[in-house]
GROMACS .gro file of C-alpha atoms in nm:
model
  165
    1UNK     CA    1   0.000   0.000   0.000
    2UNK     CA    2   0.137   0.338  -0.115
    3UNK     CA    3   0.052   0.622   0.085
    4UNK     CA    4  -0.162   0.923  -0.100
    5UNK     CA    5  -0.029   1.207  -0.190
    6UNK     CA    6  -0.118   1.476   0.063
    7UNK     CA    7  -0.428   1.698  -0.048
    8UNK     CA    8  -0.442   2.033   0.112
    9UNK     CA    9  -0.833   2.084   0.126
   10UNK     CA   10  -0.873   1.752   0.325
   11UNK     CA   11  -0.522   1.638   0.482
   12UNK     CA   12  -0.246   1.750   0.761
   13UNK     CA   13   0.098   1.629   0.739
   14UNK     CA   14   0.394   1.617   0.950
   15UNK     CA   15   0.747   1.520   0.809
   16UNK     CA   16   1.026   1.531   0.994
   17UNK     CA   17   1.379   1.372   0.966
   18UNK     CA   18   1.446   1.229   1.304
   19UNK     CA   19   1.790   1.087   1.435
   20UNK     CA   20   1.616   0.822   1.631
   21UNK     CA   21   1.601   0.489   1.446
   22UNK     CA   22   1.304   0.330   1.283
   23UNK     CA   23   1.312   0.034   1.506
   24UNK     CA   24   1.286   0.238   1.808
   25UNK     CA   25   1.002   0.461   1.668
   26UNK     CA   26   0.821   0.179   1.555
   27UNK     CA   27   0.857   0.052   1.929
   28UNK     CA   28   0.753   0.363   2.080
   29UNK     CA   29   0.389   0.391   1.858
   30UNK     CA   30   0.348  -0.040   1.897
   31UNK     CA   31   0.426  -0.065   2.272
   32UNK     CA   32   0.144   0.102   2.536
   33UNK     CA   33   0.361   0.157   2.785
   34UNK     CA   34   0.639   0.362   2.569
   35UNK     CA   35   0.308   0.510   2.407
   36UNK     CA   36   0.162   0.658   2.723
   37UNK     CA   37   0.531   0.825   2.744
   38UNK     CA   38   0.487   1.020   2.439
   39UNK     CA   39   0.129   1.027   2.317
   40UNK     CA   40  -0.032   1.361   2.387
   41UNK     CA   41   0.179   1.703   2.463
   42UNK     CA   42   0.299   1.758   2.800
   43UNK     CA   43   0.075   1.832   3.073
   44UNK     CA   44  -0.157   1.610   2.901
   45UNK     CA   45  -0.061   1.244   2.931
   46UNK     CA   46  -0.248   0.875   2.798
   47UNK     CA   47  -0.364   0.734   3.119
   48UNK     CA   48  -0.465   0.377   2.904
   49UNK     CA   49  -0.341   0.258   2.611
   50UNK     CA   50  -0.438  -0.080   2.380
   51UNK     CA   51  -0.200  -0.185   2.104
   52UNK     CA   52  -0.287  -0.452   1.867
   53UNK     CA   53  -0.040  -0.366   1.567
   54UNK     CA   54  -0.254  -0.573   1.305
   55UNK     CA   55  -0.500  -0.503   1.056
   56UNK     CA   56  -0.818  -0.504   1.256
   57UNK     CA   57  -0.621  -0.503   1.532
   58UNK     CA   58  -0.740  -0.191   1.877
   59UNK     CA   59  -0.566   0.102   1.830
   60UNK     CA   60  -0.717   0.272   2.179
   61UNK     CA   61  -0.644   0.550   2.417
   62UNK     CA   62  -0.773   0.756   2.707
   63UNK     CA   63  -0.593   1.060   2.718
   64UNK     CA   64  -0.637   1.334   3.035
   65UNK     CA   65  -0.504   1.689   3.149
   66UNK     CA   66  -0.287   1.705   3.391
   67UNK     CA   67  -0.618   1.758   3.649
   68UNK     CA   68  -0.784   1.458   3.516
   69UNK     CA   69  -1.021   1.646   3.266
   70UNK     CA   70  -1.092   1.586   2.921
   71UNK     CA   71  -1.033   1.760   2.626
   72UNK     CA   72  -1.216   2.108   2.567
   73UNK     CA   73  -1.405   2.016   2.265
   74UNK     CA   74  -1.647   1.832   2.058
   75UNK     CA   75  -1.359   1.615   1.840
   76UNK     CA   76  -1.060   1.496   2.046
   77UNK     CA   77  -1.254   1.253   2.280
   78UNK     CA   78  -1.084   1.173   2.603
   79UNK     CA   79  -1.124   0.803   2.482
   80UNK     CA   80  -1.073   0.716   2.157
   81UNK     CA   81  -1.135   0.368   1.985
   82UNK     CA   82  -0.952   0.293   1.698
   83UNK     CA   83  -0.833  -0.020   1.457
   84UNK     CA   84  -0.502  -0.036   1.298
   85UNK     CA   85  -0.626  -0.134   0.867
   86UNK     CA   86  -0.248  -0.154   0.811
   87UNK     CA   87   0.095  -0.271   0.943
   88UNK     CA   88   0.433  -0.305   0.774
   89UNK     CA   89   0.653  -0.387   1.049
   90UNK     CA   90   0.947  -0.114   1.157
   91UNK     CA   91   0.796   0.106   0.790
   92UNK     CA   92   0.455   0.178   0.792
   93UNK     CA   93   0.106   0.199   1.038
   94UNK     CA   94  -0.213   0.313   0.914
   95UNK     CA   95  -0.526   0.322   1.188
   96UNK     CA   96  -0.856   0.517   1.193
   97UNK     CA   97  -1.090   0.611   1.425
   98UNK     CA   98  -1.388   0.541   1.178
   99UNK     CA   99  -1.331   0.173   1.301
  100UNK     CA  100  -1.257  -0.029   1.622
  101UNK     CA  101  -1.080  -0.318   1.671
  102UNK     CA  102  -1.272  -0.617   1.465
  103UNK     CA  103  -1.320  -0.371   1.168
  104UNK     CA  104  -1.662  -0.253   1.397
  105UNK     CA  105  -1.786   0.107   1.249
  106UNK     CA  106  -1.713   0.394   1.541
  107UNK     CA  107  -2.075   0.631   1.499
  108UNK     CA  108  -1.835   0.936   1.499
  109UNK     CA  109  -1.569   0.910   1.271
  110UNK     CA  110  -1.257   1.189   1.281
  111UNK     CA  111  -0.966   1.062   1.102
  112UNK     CA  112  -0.750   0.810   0.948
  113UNK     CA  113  -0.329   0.870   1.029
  114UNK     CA  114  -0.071   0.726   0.766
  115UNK     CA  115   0.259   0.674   1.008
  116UNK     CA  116   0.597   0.593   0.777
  117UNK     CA  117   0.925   0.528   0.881
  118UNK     CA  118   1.193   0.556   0.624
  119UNK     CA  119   1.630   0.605   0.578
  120UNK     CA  120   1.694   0.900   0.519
  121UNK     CA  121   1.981   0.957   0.256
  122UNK     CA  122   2.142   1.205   0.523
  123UNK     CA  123   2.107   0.948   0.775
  124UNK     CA  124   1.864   0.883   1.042
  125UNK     CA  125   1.429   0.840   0.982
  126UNK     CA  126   1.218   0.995   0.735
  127UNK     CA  127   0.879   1.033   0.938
  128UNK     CA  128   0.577   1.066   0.800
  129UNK     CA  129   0.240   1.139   0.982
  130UNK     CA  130  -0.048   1.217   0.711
  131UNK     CA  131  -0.373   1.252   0.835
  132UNK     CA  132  -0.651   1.215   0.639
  133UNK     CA  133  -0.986   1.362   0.708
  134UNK     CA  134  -1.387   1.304   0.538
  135UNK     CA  135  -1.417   1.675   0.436
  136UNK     CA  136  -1.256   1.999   0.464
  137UNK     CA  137  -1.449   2.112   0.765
  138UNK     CA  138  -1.294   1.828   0.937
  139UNK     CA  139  -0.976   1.903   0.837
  140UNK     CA  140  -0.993   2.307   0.976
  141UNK     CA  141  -1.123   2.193   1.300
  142UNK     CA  142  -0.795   1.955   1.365
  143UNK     CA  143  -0.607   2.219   1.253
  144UNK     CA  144  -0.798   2.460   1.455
  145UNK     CA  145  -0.736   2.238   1.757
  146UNK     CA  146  -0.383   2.295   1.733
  147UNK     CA  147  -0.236   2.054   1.493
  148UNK     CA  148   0.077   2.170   1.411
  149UNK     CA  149   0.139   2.240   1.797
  150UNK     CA  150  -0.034   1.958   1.908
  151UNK     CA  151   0.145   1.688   1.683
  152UNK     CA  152   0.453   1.869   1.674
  153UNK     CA  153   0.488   1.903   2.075
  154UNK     CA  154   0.415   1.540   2.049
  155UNK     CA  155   0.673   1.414   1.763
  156UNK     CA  156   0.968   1.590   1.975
  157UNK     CA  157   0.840   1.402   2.240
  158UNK     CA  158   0.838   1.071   2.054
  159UNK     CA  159   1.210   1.129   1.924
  160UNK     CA  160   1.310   1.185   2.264
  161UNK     CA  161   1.205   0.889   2.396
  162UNK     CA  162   1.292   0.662   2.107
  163UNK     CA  163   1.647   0.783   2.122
  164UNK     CA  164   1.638   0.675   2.465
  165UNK     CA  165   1.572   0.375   2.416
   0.00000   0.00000   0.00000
């Protein structure tokens, strides 16, 4: 499966070069526990997190502020249930929120996320977060909710830890 090329009326994208390696990235988004470490942007943390890194395998989380409270809004749910619909081991993760795990329709669907982990000619990991959204509304209200912050706070986070590791 070849990712899509990015479209700017319905998608958000995030590529970085990172010096941490593919195999611990891929670690840190397949394991719960290294998950909960990088997940959401500090104060916020994941309080719960199921990983079953296979197609139609749970993709869930539960994430909280740092006084227990949910998210602010009508779109990032405090608990989200999710389904992985693609796995390349150590290259490539696709889940969605439209499903849970068992391929099970979600009655509020957000957004589907296309992770990739590649060399990079310069060395270290081409990473790739596309997220793909139903409409264009959708797509202005993630990046209303602070996408670009949100995601990026988050991805330093996730390099951190994987080069930890």
């Amino acid at each position: 499966m070849r990712a899509p090329e990015p479209d700017s009326d319905l998608d958000l994208n995030l590529d970085r070069v990172m010096t941490a390696s593919a195999a611990a990235l891929w670690r840190c988004w397949t394991e719960p526990e290294l998950l909960k470490r990088w997940f959401c942007p500090l104060p916020w943390k994941v309080t719960h997190a199921e990983i079953d890194p296979r197609p139609g395998g749970r993709f869930n989380t539960r994430m909280e502020g740092p006084n227990g409270e949910a998210p602010a809004n009508d779109v990032c749910q405090m608990d989200s249930k999710g389904c992985f619909l693609d796995i390349d081991p150590g290259r490539r993760l696709v889940f969605t929120d439209a499903l849970r795990e068992g391929w099970r329709p979600n009655a509020t669907p957000f957004m589907t996320g296309i992770v990739t982990f590649a060399p990079d000619p310069d060395g270290g990991t081409r990473y790739r977060a596309l997220v793909l959204h139903h409409d264009r509304e959708t797509r202005i209200r993630h990046e209303t909710m602070g996408f670009e912050e949100g995601w990026g706070t988050a991805t330093d986070q996730l390099e951190a830890l994987a080069r930890s590791l």
